[in-house]
Tab-separated table of C-alpha atoms in Angstrom:
chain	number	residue	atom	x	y	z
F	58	UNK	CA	11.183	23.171	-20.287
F	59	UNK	CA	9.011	19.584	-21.057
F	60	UNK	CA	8.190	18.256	-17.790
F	61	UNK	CA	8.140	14.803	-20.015
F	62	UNK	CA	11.837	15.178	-19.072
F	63	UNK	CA	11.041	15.560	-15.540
F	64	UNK	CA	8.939	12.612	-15.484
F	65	UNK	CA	12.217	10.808	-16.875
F	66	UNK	CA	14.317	12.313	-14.823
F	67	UNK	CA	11.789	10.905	-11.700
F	68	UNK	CA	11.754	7.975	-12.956
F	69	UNK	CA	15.408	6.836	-13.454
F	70	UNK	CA	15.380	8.061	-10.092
F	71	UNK	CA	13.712	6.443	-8.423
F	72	UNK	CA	14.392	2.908	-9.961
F	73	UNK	CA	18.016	3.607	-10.505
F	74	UNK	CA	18.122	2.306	-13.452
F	75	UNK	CA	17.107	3.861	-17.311
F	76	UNK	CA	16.042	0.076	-18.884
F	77	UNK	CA	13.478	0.051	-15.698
F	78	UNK	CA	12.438	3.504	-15.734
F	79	UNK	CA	11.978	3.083	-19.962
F	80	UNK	CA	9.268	-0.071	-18.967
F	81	UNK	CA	7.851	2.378	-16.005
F	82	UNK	CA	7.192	5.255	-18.667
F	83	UNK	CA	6.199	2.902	-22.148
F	84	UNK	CA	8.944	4.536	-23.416
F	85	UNK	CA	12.421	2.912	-25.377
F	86	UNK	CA	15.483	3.306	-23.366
F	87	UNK	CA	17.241	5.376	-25.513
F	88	UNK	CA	14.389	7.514	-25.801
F	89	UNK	CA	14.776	8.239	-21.895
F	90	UNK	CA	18.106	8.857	-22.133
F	91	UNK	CA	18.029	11.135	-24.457
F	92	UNK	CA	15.076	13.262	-22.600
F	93	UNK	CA	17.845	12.807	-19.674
F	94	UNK	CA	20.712	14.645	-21.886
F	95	UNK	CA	18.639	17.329	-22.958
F	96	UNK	CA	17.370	18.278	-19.315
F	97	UNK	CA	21.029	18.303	-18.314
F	98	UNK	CA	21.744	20.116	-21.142
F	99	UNK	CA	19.116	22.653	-20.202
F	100	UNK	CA	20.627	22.824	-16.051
F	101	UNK	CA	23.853	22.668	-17.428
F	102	UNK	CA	24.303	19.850	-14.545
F	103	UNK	CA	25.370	16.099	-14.417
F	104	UNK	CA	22.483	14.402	-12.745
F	105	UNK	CA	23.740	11.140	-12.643
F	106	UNK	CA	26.888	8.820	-12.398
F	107	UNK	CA	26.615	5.861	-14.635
F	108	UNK	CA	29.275	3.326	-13.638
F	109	UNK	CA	28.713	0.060	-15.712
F	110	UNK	CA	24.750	-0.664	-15.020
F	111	UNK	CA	24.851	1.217	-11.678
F	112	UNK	CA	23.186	4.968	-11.409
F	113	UNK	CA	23.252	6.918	-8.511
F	114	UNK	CA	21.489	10.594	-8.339
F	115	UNK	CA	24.717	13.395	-8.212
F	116	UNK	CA	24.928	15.893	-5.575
F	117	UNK	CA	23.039	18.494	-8.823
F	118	UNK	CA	20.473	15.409	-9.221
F	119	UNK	CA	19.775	14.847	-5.213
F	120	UNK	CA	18.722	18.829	-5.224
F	121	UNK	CA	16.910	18.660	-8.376
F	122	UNK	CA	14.618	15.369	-7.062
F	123	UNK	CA	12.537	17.466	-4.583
F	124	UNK	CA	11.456	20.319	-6.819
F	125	UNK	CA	10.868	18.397	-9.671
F	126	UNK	CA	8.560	16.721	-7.501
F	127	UNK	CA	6.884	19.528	-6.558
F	128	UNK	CA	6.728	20.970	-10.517
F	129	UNK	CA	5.229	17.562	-11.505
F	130	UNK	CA	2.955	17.468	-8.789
F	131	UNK	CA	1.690	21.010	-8.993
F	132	UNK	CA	0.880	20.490	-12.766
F	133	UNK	CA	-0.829	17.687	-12.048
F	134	UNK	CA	-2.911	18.943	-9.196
F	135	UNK	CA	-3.942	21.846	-12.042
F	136	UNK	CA	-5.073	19.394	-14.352
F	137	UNK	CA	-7.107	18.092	-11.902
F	138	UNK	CA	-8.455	20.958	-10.326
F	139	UNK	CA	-9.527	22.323	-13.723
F	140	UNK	CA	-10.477	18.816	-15.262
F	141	UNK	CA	-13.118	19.174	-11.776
F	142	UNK	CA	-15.064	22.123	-13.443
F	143	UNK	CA	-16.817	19.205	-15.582
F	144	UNK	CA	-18.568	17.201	-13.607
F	145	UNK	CA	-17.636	14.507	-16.369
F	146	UNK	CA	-16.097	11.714	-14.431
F	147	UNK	CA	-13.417	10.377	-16.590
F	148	UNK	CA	-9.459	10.267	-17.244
F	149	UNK	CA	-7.002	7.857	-15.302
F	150	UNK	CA	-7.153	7.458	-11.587
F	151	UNK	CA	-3.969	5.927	-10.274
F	152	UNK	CA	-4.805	3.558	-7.056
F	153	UNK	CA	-2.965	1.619	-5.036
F	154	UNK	CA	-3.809	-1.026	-2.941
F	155	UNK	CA	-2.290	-4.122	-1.318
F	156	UNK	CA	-2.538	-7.612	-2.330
F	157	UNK	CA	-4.911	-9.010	0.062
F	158	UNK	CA	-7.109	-6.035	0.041
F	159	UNK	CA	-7.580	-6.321	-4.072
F	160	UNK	CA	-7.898	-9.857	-3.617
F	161	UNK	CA	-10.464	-10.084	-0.884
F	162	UNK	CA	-12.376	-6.727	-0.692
F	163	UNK	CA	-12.401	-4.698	-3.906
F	164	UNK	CA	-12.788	-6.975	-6.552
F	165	UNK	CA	-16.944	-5.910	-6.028
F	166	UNK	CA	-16.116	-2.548	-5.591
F	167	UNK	CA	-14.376	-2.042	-8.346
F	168	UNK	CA	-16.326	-3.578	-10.539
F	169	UNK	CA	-19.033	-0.984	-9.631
F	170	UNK	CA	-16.856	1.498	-10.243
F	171	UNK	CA	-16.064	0.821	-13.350
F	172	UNK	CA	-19.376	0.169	-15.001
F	173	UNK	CA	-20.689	2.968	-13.443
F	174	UNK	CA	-17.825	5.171	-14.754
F	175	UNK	CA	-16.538	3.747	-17.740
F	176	UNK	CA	-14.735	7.013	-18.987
F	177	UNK	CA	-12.386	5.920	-16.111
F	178	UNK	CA	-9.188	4.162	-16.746
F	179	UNK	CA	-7.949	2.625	-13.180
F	180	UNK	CA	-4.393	2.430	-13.122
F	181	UNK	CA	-3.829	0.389	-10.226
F	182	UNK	CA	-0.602	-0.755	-8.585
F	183	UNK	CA	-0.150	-3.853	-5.751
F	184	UNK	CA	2.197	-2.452	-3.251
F	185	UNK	CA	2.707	-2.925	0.771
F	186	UNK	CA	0.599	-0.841	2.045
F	187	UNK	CA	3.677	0.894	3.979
F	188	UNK	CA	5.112	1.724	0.398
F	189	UNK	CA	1.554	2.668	-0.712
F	190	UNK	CA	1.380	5.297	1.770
F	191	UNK	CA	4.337	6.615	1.142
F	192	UNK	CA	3.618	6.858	-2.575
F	193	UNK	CA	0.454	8.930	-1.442
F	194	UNK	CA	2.575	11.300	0.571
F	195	UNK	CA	5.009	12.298	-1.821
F	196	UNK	CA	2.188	12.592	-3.984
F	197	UNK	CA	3.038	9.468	-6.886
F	198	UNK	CA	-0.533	7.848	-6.674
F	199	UNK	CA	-4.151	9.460	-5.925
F	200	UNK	CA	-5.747	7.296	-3.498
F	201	UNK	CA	-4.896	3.779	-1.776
F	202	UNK	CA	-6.284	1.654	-0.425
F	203	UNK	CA	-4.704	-0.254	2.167
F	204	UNK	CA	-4.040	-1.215	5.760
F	205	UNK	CA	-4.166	1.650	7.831
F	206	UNK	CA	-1.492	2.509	10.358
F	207	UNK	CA	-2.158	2.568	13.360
F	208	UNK	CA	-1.495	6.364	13.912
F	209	UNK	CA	-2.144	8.403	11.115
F	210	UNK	CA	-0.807	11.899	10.808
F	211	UNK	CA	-1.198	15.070	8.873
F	212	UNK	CA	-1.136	15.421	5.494
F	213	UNK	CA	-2.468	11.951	5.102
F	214	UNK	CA	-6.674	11.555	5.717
F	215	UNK	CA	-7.659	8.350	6.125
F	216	UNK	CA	-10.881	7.071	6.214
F	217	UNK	CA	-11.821	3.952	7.598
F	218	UNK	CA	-13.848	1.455	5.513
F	219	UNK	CA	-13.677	-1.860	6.823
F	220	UNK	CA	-12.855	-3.521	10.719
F	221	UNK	CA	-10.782	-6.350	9.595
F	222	UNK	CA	-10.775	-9.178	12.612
F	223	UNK	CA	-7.553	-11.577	12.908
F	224	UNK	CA	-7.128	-15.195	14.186
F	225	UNK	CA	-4.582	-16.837	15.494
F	226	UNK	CA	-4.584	-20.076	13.524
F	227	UNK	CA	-2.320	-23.052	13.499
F	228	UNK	CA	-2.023	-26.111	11.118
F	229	UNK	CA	-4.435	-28.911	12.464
F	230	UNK	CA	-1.642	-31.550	14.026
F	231	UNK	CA	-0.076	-28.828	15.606
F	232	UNK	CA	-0.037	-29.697	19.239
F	233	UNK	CA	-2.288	-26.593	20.289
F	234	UNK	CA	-4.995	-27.114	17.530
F	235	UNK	CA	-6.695	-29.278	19.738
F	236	UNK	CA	-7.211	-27.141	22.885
F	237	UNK	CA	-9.894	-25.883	24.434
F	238	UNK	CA	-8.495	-22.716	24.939
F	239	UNK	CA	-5.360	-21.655	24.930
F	240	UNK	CA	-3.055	-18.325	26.983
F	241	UNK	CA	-1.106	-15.910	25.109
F	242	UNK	CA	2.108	-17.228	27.199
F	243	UNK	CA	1.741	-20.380	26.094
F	244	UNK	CA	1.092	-19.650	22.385
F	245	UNK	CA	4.489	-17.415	22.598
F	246	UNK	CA	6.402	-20.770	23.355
F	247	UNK	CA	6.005	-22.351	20.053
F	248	UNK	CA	8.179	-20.611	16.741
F	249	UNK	CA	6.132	-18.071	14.847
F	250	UNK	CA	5.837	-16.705	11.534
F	251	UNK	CA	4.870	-12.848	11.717
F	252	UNK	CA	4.056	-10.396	8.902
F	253	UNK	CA	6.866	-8.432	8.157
F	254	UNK	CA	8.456	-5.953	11.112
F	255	UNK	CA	8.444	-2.867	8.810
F	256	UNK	CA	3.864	-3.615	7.964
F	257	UNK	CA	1.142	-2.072	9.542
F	258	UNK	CA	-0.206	-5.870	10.496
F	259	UNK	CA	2.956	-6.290	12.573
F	260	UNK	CA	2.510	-3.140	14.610
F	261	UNK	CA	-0.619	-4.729	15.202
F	262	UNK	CA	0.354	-7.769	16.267
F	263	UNK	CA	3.472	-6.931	18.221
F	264	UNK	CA	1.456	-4.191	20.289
F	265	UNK	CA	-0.791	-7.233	22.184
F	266	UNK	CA	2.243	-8.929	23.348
F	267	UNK	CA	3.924	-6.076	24.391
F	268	UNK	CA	0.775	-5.016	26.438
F	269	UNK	CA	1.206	-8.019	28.024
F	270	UNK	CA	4.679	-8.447	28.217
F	271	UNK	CA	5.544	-11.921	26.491
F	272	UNK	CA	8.370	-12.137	23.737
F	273	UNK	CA	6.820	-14.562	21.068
F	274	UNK	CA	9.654	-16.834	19.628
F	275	UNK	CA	9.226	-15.599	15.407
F	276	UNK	CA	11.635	-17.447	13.583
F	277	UNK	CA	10.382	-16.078	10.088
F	278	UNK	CA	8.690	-13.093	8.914
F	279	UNK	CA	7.341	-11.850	5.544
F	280	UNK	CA	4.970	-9.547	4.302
F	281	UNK	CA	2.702	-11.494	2.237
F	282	UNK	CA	-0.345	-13.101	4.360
F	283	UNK	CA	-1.028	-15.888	1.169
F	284	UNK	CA	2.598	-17.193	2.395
F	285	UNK	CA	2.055	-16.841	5.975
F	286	UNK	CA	-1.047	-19.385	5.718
F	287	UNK	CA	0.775	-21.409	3.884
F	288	UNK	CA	4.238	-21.903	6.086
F	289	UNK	CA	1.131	-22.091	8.738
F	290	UNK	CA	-0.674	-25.017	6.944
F	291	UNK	CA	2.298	-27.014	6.774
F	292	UNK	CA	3.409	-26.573	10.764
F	293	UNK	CA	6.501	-24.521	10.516
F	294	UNK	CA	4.670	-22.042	12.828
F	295	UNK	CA	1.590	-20.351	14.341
F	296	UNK	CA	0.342	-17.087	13.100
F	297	UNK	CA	-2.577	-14.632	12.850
F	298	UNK	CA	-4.493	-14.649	9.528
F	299	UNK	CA	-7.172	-12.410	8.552
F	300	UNK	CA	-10.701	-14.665	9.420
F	301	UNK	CA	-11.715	-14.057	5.506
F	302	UNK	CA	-8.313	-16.026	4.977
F	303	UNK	CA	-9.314	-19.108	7.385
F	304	UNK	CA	-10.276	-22.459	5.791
F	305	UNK	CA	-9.751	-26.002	6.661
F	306	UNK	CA	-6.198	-25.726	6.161
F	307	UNK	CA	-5.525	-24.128	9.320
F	308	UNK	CA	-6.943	-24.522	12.918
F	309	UNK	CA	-8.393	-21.175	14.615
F	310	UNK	CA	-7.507	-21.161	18.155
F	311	UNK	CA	-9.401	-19.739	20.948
F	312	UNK	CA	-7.081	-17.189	23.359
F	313	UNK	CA	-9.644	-15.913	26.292
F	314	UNK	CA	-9.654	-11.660	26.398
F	315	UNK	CA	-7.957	-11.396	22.918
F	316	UNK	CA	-9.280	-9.591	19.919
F	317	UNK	CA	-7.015	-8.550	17.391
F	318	UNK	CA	-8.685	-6.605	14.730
F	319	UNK	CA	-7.097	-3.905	11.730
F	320	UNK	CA	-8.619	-1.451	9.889
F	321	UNK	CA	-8.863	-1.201	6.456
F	322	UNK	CA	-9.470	1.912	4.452
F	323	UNK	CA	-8.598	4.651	1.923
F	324	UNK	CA	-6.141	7.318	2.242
F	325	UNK	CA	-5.384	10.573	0.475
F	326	UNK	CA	-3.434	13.906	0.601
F	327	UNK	CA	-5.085	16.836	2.037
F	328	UNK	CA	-2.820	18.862	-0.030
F	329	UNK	CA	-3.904	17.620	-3.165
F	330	UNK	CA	-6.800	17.756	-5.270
F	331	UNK	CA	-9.207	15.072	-5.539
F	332	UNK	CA	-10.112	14.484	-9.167
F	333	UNK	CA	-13.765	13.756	-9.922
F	334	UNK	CA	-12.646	9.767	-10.637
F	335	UNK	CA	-11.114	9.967	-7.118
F	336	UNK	CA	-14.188	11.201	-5.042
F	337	UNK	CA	-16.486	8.773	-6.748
F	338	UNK	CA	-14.114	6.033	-5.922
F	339	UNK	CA	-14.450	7.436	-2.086
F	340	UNK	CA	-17.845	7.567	-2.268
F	341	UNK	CA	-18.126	4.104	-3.497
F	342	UNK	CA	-15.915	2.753	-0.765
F	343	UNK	CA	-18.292	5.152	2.020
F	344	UNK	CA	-21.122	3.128	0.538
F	345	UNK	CA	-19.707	0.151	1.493
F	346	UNK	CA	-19.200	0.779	5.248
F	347	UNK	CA	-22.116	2.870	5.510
F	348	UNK	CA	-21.014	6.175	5.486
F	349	UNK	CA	-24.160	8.844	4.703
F	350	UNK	CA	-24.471	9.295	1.261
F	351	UNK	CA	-22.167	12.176	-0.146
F	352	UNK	CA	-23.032	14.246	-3.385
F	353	UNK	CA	-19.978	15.563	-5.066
F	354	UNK	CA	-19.845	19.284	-6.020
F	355	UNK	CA	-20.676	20.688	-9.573
């Protein structure tokens, strides 16, 4: 059985649709389709209703999803493992990482990386780092690099790479800006703009008021932290930013025994192999927060 139809089958899966899964995979839509016919062929199954442009997985399809998962990912981790008895560092590394953190942080990084290693082709996708580290768990990208929850649980290792401190900023006529200082209580009487309730950033947030037992007034939310600044800079609302975000379009206030810092790192599956790309891509990152220097096996 080709597991190229698998890979179509995962696909079309998991975008419902076969004209999105065709740009996913490079491939022509009728070309998926057709590796779609012959692996229901081969099951002698329906895997999926097609009603107009709308596909959704049949009950055959639904118990097929898991294992193929497991098939792909199993043949992948081989390749890997094997691929590992060179100590050649080359072949694709797929990476994740959120917007911010390849806009801010691994620009350098990466370009390390890849003149040190030019046998490597990064694949990289810009996700939430919430659907980043899900893609790591079911095993659809290598590494990522992301925000890290704040509780992070078995399979997933995590390592942490960078402390990253927030502000609480407001636009500069905003009647706060101007203060001294300023209380927690009083900050949570003005509307807010939050990251997103389902990020990492929010948990963050949301944690220091509940510690202290305030409801702040949010009256938007969204995940990106370019759009929070900017609904910030205009005085819709008050925020937190990360401080490598602050510039003269927003005022930093001062809020007495506050800190509000996230972490930033990489993350992995223990269960799966590391390919040689990966751990160099580690070690790169362990450089940078001043890990002790790791040598990778032979």
């Amino acid at each position: 059985m080709d597991t190229a139809n698998f890979d179509a089958f995962l696909a079309v899966a998991a975008t419902g649709s076969f004209s999105r899964a065709a740009e996913q995979l490079h491939l022509t839509q009728p070309a998926v389709s057709k590796r779609i016919a012959t692996l229901e062929q081969q099951l002698n199954v329906r895997l999926f209703d097609r009603i107009g442009k709308h596909v959704d997985l049949t009950e055959a399809g639904r118990a097929l999803k898991p294992r193929a998962e497991l098939i792909i990912n199993a043949l992948n981790d081989t390749r890997r493992a094997l691929g590992n008895l060179s100590a050649t560092i080359q072949g694709r590394l797929r990476l994740a990482t959120s917007h911010h953190i390849g806009l801010h942080r691994l620009p350098p990084i990466l370009r390390r990386f890849t003149k040190a290693y030019p046998g490597v082709v990064l694949d990289i996708q810009f996700l939430d780092s919430e659907v980043a580290y899900e893609k790591v768990l079911h095993g659809e990208i290598e590494l990522a690099v992301i925000t890290l929850a704040p509780e992070v649980e078995a399979p997933i290792v995590a390592t942490h790479i960078w402390d990253d401190p927030l502000e609480f900023v407001v636009a500069p006529e905003h009647p706060l800006a101007d203060a001294q200082r300023v209380q927690l209580r009083q900050l949570a009487a003005y509307p807010a703009v939050f990251p997103g309730t389902t990020t990492f950033t929010h948990r963050v947030v949301n944690q220091l008021f509940e510690r202290h037992q305030i409801s702040p007034q949010i009256s938007m939310s969204t995940n990106y932290m370019e759009t929070i600044k900017m609904l910030v800079s205009i005085g819709l609302a008050w925020s937190v930013l990360p401080r490598t975000m602050v510039d003269s379009q927003v005022r930093v206030l001062q809020i007495p025994r506050t800190r509000l810092v996230r972490a930033l790192g990489c993350i992995h599956h223990s269960g799966r192999t590391l390919s040689n790309a990966g751990q160099a891509l580690i070690a790169l990152l362990q450089d940078e927060a001043g890990y002790p220097a790791l040598h990778m096996k032979d």
